[in-house]
mmCIF file of C-alpha atoms in Angstrom:
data_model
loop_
_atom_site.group_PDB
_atom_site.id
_atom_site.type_symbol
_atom_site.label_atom_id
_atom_site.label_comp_id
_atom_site.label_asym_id
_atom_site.label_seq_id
_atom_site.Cartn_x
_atom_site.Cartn_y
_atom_site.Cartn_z
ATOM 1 C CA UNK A 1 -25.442 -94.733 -35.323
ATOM 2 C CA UNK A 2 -25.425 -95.164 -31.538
ATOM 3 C CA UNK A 3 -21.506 -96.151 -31.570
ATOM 4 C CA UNK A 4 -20.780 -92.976 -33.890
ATOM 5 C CA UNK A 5 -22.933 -90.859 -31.068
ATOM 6 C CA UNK A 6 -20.616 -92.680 -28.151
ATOM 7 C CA UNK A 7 -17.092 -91.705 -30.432
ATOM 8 C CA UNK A 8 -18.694 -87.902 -30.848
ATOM 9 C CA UNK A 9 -19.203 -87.578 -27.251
ATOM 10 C CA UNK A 10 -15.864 -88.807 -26.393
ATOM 11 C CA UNK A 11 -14.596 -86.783 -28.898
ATOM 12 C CA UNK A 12 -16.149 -83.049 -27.715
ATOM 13 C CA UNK A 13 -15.293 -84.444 -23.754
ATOM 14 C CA UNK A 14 -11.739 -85.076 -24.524
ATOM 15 C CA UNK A 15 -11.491 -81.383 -26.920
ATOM 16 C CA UNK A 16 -13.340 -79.562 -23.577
ATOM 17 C CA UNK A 17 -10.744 -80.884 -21.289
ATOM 18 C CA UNK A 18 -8.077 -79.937 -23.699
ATOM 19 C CA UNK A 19 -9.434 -76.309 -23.897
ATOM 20 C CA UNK A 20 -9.880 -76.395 -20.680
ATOM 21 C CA UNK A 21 -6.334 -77.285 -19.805
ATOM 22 C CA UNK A 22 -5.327 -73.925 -22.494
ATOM 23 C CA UNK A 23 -7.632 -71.999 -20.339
ATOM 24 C CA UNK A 24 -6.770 -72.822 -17.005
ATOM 25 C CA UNK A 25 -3.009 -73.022 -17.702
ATOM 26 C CA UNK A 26 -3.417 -69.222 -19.738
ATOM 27 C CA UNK A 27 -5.389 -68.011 -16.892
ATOM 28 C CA UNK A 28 -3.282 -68.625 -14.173
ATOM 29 C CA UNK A 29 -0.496 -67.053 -15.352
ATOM 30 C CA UNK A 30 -2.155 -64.157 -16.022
ATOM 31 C CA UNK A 31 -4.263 -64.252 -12.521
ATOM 32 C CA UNK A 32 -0.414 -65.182 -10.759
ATOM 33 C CA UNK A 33 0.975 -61.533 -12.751
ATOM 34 C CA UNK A 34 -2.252 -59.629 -11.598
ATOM 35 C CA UNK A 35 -1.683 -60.554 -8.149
ATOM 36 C CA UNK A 36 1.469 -59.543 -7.730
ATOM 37 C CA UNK A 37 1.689 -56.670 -9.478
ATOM 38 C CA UNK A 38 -1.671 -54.671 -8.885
ATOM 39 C CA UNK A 39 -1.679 -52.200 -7.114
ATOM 40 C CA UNK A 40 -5.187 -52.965 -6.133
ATOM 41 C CA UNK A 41 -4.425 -56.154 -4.754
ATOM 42 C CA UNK A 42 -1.668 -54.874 -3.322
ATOM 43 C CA UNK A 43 0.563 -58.215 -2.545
ATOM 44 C CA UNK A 44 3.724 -58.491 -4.248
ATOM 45 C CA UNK A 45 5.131 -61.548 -2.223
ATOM 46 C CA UNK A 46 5.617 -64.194 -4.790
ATOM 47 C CA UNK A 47 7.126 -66.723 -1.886
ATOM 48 C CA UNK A 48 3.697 -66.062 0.039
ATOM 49 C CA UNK A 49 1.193 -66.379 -2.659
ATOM 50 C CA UNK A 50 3.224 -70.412 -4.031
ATOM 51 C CA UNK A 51 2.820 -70.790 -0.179
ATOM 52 C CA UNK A 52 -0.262 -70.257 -0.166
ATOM 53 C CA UNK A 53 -0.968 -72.728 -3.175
ATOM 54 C CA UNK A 54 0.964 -75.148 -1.794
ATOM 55 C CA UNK A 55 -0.848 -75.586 2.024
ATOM 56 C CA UNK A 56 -4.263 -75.315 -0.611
ATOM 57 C CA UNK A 57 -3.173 -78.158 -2.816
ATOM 58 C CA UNK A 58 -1.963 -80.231 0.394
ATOM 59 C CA UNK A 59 -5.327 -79.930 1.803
ATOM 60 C CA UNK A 60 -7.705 -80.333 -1.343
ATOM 61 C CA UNK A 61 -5.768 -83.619 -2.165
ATOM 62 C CA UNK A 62 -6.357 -84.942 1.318
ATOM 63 C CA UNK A 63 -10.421 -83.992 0.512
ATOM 64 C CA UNK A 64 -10.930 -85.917 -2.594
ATOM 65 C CA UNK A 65 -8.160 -88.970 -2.050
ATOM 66 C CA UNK A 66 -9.060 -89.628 1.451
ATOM 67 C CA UNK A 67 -12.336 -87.875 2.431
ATOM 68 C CA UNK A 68 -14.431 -87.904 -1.153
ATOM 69 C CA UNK A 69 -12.189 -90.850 -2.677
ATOM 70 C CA UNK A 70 -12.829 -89.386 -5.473
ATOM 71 C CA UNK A 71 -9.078 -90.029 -7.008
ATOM 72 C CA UNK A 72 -6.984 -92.931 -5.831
ATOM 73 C CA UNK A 73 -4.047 -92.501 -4.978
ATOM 74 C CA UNK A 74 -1.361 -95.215 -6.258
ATOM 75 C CA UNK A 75 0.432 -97.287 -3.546
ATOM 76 C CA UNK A 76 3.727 -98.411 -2.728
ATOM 77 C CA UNK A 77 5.018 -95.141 -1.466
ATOM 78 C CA UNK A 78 7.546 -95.829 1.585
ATOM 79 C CA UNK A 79 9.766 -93.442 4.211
ATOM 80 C CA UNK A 80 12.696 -94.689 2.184
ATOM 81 C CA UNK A 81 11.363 -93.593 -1.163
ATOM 82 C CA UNK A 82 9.751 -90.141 0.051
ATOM 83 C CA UNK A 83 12.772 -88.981 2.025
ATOM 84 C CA UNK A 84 15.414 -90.032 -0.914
ATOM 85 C CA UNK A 85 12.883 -88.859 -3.753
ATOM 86 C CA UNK A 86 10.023 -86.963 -2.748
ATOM 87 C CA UNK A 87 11.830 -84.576 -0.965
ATOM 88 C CA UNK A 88 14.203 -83.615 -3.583
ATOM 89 C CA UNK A 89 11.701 -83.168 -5.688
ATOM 90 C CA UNK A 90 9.045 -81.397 -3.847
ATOM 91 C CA UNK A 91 12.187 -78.698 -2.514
ATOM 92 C CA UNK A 92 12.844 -78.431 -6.787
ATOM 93 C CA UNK A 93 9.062 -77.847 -7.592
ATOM 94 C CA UNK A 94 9.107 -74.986 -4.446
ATOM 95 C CA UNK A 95 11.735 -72.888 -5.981
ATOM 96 C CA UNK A 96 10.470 -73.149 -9.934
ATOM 97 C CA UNK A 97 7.606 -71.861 -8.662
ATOM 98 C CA UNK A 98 8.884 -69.221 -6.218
ATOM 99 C CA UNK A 99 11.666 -67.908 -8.872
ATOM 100 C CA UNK A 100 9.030 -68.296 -11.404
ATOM 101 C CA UNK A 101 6.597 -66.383 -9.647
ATOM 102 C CA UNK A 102 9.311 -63.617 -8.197
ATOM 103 C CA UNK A 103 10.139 -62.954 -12.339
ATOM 104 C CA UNK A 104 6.803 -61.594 -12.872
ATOM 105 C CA UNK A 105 7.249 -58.356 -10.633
ATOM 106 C CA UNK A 106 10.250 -57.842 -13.059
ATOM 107 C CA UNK A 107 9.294 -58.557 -16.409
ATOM 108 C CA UNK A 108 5.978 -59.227 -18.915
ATOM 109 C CA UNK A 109 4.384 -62.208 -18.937
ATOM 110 C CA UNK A 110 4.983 -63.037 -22.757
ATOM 111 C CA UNK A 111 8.907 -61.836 -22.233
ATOM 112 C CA UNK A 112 8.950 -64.822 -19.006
ATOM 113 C CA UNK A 113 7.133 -67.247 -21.175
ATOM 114 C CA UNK A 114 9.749 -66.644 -24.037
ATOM 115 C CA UNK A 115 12.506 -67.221 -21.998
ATOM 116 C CA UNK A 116 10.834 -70.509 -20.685
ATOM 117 C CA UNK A 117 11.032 -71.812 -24.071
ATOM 118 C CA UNK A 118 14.806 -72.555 -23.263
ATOM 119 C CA UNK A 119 13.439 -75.331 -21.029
ATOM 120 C CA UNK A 120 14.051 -78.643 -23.090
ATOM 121 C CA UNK A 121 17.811 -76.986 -23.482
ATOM 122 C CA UNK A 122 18.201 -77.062 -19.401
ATOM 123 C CA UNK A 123 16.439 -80.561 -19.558
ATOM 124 C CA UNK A 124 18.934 -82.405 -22.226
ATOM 125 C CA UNK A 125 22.351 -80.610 -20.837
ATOM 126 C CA UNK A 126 21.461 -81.322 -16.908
ATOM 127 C CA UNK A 127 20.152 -85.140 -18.121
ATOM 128 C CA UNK A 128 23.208 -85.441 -20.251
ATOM 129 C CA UNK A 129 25.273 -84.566 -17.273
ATOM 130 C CA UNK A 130 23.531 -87.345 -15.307
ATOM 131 C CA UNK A 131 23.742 -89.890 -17.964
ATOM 132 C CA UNK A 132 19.912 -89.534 -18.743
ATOM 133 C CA UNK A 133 20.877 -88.142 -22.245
ATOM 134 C CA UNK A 134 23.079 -89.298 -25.153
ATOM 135 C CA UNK A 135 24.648 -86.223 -27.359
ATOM 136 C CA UNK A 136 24.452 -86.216 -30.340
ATOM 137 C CA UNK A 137 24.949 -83.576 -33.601
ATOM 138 C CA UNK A 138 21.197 -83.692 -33.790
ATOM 139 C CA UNK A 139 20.293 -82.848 -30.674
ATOM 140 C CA UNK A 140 23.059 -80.077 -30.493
ATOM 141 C CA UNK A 141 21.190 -78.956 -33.584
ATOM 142 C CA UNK A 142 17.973 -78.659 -31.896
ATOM 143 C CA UNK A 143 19.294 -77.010 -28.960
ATOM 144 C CA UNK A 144 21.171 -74.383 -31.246
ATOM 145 C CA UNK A 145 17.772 -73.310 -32.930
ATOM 146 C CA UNK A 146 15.824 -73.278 -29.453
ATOM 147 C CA UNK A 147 18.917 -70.935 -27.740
ATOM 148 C CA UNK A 148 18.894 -68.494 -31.329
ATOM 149 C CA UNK A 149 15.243 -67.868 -31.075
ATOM 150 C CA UNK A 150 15.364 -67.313 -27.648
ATOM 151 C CA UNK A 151 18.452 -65.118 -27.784
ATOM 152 C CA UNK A 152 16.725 -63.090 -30.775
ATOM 153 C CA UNK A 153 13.244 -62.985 -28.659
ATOM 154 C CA UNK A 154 15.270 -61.184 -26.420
ATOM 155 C CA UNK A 155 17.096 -58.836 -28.373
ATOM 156 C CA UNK A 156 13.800 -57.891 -29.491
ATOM 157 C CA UNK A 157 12.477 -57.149 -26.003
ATOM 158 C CA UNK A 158 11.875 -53.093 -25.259
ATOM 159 C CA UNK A 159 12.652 -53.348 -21.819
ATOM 160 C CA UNK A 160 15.191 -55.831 -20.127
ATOM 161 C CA UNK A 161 15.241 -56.385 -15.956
ATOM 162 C CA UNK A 162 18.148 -58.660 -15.727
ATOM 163 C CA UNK A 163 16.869 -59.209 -12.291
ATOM 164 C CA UNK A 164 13.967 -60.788 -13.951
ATOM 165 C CA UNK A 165 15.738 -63.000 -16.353
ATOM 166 C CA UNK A 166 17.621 -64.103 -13.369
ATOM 167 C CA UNK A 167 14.521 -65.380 -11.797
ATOM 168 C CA UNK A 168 13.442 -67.028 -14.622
ATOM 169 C CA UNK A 169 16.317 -68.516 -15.358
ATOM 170 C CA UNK A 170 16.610 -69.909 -11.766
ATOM 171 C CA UNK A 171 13.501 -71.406 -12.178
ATOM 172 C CA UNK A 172 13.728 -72.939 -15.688
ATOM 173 C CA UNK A 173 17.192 -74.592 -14.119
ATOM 174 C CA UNK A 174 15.037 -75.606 -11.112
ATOM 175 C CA UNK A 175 12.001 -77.322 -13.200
ATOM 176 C CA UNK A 176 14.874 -78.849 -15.360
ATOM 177 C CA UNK A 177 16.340 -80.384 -12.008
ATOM 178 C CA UNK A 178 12.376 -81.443 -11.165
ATOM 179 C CA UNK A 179 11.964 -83.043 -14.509
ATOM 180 C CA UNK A 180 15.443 -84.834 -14.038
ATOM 181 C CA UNK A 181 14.693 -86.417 -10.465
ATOM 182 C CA UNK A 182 11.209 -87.411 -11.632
ATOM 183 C CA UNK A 183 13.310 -89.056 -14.320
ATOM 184 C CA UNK A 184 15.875 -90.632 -11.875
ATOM 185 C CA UNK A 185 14.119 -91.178 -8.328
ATOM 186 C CA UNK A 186 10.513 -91.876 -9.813
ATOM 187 C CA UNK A 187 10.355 -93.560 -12.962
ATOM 188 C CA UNK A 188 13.373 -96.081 -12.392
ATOM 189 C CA UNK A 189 12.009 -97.243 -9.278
ATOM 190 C CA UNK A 190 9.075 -98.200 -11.480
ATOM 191 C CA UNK A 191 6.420 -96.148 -9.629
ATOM 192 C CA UNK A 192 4.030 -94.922 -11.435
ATOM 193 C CA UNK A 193 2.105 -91.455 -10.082
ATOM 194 C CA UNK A 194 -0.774 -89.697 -11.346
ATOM 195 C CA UNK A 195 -0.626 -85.805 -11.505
ATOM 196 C CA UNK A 196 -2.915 -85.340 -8.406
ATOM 197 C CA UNK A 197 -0.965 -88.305 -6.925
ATOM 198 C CA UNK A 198 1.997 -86.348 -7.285
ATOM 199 C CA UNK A 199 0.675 -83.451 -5.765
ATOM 200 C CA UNK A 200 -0.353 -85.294 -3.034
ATOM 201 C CA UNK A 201 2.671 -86.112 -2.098
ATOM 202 C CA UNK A 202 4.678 -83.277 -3.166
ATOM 203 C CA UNK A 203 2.697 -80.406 -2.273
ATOM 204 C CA UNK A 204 3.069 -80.858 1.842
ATOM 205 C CA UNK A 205 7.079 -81.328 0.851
ATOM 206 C CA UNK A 206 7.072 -78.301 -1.209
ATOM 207 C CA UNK A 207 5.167 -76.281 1.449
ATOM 208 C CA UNK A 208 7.968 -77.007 4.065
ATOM 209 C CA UNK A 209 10.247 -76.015 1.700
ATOM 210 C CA UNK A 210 8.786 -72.294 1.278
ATOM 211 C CA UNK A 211 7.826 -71.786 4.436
ATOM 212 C CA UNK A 212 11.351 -70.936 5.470
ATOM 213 C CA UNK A 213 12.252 -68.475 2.869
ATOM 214 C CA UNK A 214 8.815 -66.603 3.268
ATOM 215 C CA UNK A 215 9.709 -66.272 7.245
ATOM 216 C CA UNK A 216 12.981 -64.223 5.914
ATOM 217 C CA UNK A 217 12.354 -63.064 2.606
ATOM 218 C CA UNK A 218 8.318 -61.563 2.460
ATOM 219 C CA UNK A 219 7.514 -61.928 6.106
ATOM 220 C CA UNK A 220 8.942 -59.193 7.070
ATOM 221 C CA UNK A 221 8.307 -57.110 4.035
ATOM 222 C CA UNK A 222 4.803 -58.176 4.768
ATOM 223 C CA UNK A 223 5.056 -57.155 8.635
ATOM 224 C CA UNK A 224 6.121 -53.746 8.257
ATOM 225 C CA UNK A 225 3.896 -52.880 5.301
ATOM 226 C CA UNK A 226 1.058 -52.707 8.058
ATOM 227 C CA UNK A 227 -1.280 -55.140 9.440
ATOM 228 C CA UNK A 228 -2.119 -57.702 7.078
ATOM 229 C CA UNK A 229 -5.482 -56.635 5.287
ATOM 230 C CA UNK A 230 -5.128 -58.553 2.113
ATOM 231 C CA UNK A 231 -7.983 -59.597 -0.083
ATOM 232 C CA UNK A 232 -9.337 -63.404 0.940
ATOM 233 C CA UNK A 233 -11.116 -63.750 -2.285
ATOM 234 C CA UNK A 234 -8.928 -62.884 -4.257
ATOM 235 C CA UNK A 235 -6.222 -65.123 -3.080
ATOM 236 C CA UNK A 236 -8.679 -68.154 -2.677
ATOM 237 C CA UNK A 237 -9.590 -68.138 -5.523
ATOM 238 C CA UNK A 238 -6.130 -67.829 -7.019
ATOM 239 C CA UNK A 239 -5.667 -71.453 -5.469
ATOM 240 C CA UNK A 240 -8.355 -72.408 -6.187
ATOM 241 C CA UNK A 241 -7.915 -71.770 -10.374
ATOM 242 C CA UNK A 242 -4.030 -73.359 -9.175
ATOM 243 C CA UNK A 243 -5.469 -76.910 -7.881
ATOM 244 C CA UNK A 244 -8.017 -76.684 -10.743
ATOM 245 C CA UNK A 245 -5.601 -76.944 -13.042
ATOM 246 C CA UNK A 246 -3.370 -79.427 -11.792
ATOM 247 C CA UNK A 247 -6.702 -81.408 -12.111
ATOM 248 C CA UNK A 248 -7.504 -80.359 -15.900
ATOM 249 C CA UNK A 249 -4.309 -82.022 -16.207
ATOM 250 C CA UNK A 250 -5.341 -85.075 -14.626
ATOM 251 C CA UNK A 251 -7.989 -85.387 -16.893
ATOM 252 C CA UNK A 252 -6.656 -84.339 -20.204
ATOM 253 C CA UNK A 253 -4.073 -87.198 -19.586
ATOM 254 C CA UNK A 254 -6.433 -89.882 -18.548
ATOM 255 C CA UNK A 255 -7.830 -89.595 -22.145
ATOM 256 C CA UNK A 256 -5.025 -88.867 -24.695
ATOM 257 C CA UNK A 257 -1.153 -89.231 -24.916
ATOM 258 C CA UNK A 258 1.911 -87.521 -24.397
ATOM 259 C CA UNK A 259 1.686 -86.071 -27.780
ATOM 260 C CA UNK A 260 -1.316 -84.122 -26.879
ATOM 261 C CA UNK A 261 -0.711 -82.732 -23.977
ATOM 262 C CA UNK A 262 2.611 -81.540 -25.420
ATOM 263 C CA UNK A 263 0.829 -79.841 -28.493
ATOM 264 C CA UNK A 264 -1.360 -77.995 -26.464
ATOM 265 C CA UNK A 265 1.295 -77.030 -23.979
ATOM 266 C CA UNK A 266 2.777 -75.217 -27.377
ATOM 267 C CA UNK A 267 -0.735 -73.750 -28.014
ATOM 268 C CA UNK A 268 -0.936 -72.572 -24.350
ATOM 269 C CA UNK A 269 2.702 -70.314 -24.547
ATOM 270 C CA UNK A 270 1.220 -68.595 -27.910
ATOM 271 C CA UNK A 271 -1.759 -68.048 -26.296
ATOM 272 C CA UNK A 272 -0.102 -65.994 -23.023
ATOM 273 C CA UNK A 273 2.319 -64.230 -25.425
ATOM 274 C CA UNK A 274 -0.253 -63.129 -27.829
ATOM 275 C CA UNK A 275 -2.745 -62.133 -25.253
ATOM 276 C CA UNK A 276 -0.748 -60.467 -22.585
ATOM 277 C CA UNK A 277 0.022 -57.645 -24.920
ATOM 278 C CA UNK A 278 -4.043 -57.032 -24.781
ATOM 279 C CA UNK A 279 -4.304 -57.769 -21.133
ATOM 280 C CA UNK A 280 -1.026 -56.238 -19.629
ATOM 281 C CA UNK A 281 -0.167 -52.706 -19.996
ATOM 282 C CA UNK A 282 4.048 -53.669 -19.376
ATOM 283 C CA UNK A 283 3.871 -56.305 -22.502
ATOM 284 C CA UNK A 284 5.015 -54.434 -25.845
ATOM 285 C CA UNK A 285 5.461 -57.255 -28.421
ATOM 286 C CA UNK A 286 7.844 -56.690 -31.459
ATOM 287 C CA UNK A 287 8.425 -57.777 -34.658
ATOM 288 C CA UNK A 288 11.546 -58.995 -33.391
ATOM 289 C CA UNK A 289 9.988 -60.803 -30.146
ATOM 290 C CA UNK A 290 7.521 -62.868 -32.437
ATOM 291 C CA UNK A 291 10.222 -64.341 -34.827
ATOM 292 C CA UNK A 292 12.738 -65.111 -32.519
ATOM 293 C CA UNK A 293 9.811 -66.821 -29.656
ATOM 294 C CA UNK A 294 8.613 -68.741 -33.319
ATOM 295 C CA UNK A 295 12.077 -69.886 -34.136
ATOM 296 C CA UNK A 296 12.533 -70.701 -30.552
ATOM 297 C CA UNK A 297 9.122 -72.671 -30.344
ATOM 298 C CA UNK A 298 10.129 -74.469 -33.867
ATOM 299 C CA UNK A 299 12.853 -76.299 -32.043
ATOM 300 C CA UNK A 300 10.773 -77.123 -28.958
ATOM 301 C CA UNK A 301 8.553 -79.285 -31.333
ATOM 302 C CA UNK A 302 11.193 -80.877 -32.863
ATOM 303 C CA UNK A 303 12.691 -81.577 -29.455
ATOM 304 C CA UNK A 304 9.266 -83.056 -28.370
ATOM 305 C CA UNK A 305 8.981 -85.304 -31.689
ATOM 306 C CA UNK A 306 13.036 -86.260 -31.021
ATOM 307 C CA UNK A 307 11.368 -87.395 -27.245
ATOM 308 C CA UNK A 308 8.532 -88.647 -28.255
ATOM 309 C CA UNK A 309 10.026 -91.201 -31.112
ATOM 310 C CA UNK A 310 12.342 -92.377 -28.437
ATOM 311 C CA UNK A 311 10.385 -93.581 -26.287
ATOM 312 C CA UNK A 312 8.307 -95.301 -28.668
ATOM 313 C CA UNK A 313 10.889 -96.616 -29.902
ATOM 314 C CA UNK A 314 11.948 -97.925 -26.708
ATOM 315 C CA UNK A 315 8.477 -98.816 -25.728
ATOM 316 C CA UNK A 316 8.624 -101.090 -29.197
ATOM 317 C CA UNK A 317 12.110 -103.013 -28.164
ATOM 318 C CA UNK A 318 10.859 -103.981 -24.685
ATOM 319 C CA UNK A 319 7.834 -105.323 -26.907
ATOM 320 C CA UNK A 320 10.286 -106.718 -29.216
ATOM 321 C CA UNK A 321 12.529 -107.991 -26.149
ATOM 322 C CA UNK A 322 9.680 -109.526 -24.568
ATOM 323 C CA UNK A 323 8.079 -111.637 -27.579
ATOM 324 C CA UNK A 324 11.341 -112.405 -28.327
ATOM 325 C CA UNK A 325 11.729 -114.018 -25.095
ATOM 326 C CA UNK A 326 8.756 -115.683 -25.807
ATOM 327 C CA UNK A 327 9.369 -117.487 -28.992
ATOM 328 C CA UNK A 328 12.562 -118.879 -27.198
ATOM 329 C CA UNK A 329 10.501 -120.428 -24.341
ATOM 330 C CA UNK A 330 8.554 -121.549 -26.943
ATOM 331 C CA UNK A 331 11.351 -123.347 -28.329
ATOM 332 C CA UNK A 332 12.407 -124.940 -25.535
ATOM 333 C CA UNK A 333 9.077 -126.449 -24.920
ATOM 334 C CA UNK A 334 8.335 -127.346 -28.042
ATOM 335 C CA UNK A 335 7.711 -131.495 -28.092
ATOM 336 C CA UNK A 336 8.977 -133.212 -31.454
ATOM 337 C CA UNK A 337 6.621 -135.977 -31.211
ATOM 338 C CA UNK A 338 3.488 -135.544 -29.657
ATOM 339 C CA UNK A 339 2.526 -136.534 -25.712
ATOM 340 C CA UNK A 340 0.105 -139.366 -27.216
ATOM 341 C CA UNK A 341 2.553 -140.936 -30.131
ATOM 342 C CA UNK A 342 5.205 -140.402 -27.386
ATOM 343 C CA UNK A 343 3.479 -142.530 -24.514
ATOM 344 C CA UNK A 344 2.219 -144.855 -27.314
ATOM 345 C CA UNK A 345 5.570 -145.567 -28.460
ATOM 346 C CA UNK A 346 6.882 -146.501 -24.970
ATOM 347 C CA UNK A 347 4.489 -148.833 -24.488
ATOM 348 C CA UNK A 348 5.483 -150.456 -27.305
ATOM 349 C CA UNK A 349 8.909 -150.687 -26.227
ATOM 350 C CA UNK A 350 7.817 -151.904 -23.019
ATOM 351 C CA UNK A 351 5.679 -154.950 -24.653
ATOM 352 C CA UNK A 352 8.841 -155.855 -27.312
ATOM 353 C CA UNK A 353 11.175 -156.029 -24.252
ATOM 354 C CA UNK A 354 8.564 -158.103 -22.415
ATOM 355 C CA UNK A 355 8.399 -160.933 -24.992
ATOM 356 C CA UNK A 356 11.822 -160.857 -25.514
ATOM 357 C CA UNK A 357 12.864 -161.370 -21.935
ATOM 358 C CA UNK A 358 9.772 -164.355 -22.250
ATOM 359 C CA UNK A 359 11.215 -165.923 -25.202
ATOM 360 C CA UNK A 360 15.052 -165.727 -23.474
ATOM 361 C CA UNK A 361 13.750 -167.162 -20.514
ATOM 362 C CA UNK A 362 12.134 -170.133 -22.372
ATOM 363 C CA UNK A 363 15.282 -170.921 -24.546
ATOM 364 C CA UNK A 364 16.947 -171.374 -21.244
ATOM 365 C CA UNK A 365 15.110 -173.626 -20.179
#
């Protein structure tokens, strides 16, 4: 009874992170889109506000890993490694999530997250490219489906702002480049980081890197709107719900797999699609929209299984490799006759040879 309690409990913790993952992940795209593009709020500088997250992140990791140490952070980080992989990949998370940000003054939320579907596309052409991916017919397969239903999503759309597909295209390519040099400068150096870890590390990089475009770009947009009177609430607690859910993330990956946190990534897009046509008054969903973002989602699962099974699979042959390894030491070790017959048998020798030499000795003289 008390080990079926334990299993419930760790059972409704793990589902509450999970839905608290869908929520925070929902929710910030739709907080991200209000800010932006109320008029209330009144601050349409997407480079400011993923500034702003950024120098927020930076300083809430410092907090809990080295104030609170709360979260450890993993070691073995060197100048070498941050300069020839951090960087690269903190400049690649800055503009996903400046291009990303900059598509929402141009198009609906559900039309951005449709054409972020064509994600694992980016992903196996750019790590194909780099030697990260092997083509094959079924993988050209998958990425045919995934490109139809996101062609058909769009054909479906009411309103089209090719400036806004531009954005979001430039930051699907971007988080495709991300995923790659995590993938390359990261994972084959066998470290192993932790999302907050990551952040850690990344955030101060990635803060650099937009601080640059926000002095040309919305600095002086900003500057000759008027003096600066924008709402501190508001935009605290917009990073605040950002660093919040790079935590939730933490969390829901400290207790279940890949798998999981891929599934409810897929529950998370139909979530914003469905309910930013409530929320939004720019997001008019079609017919037309839903099937092609459904077909389009189909072959992001299968891509995800294809992923998933390979590195199991790979995860098994190092296994394999390693036992197999094993067995052959084994062999090598392995003692025909045992330590005690062995030395038993030598001293036998020894006291045959002995009485021989005594009985040569006698018949000489």
């Amino acid at each position: 009874m008390e080990q079926w309690s334990r299993k419930l409990k760790e059972g409704g913790v793990t589902y509450a992170y999970l839905i608290l993952y869908i929520t925070l992940s929902s929710g910030q795209i739709f907080f991200n889109k209000w800010v932006l593009s109320s008029k209330e709020i009144n601050f349409p500088y997407p480079v400011a506000l993923t500034l702003l997250h950024m120098l927020f992140s930076s300083v809430f990791c410092v907090i809990l890993t080295k104030v609170l140490k709360i979260i450890k952070v993993e070691e073995g980080m060197t100048s070498e490694i941050y300069s020839t992989s951090i960087i690269p990949i903190g400049a690649m998370f800055a503009l996903t999530l400046w291009l990303g940000n900059s598509a929402y003054l141009y198009i609906s939320v559900a039309f951005a997250q449709m054409l972020k579907a064509v994600m694992p596309v980016a992903v196996f052409f750019l790590g194909a490219a780099a030697g990260l991916e092997v083509l094959s017919c079924k993988m050209f397969l998958i990425m045919s489906v995934i490109s139809l239903g996101v062609i058909v999503a769009s054909y479906g759309e009411v309103t089209v702002s090719w400036v806004g597909v531009v954005y979001q295209m430039g930051g699907v390519v971007g988080e495709a480049l991300r995923l790659i040099f995590m993938e390359i400068f990261i994972k084959r150096k066998g470290i192993r980081l932790n999302s907050i870890s990551v952040m850690y590390y990344v955030s101060p990089c990635s803060a650099f890197c937009l601080f640059i475009p926000w002095l040309f770009l919305d600095k002086p947009k900003m500057d000759s709107a008027g003096p600066w009177n924008f709402p501190p609430v508001i935009l605290l607690l917009n990073c605040l719900c950002t660093f919040a859910l790079n935590l939730s993330v933490y969390l829901v990956i400290s207790r279940t797999s890949a798998l999981t946190i891929r599934v409810a990534g897929v529950v998370r897009d139909w979530v914003v699609v469905l309910f930013s046509a409530v929320i939004f008054s720019d997001t008019k969903l079609t017919g037309i929209n839903l099937v092609g973002y459904g077909i389009a989602i189909a072959g992001v699962v299968a891509y995800n299984n294809h992923k998933l099974k390979k590195e199991a699979s790979g995860t098994n042959s190092t296994e394999n490799s390693d036992a197999t390894t094993e067995e052959r030491s084994d062999d090598v070790q392995v003692q025909l006759v045992p330590p005690n017959e062995a030395s038993k048998k030598i001293t036998d020798l020894e006291q045959m040879a002995a009485l021989s030499q005594e009985k040569l000795n006698k018949s000489q003289s």
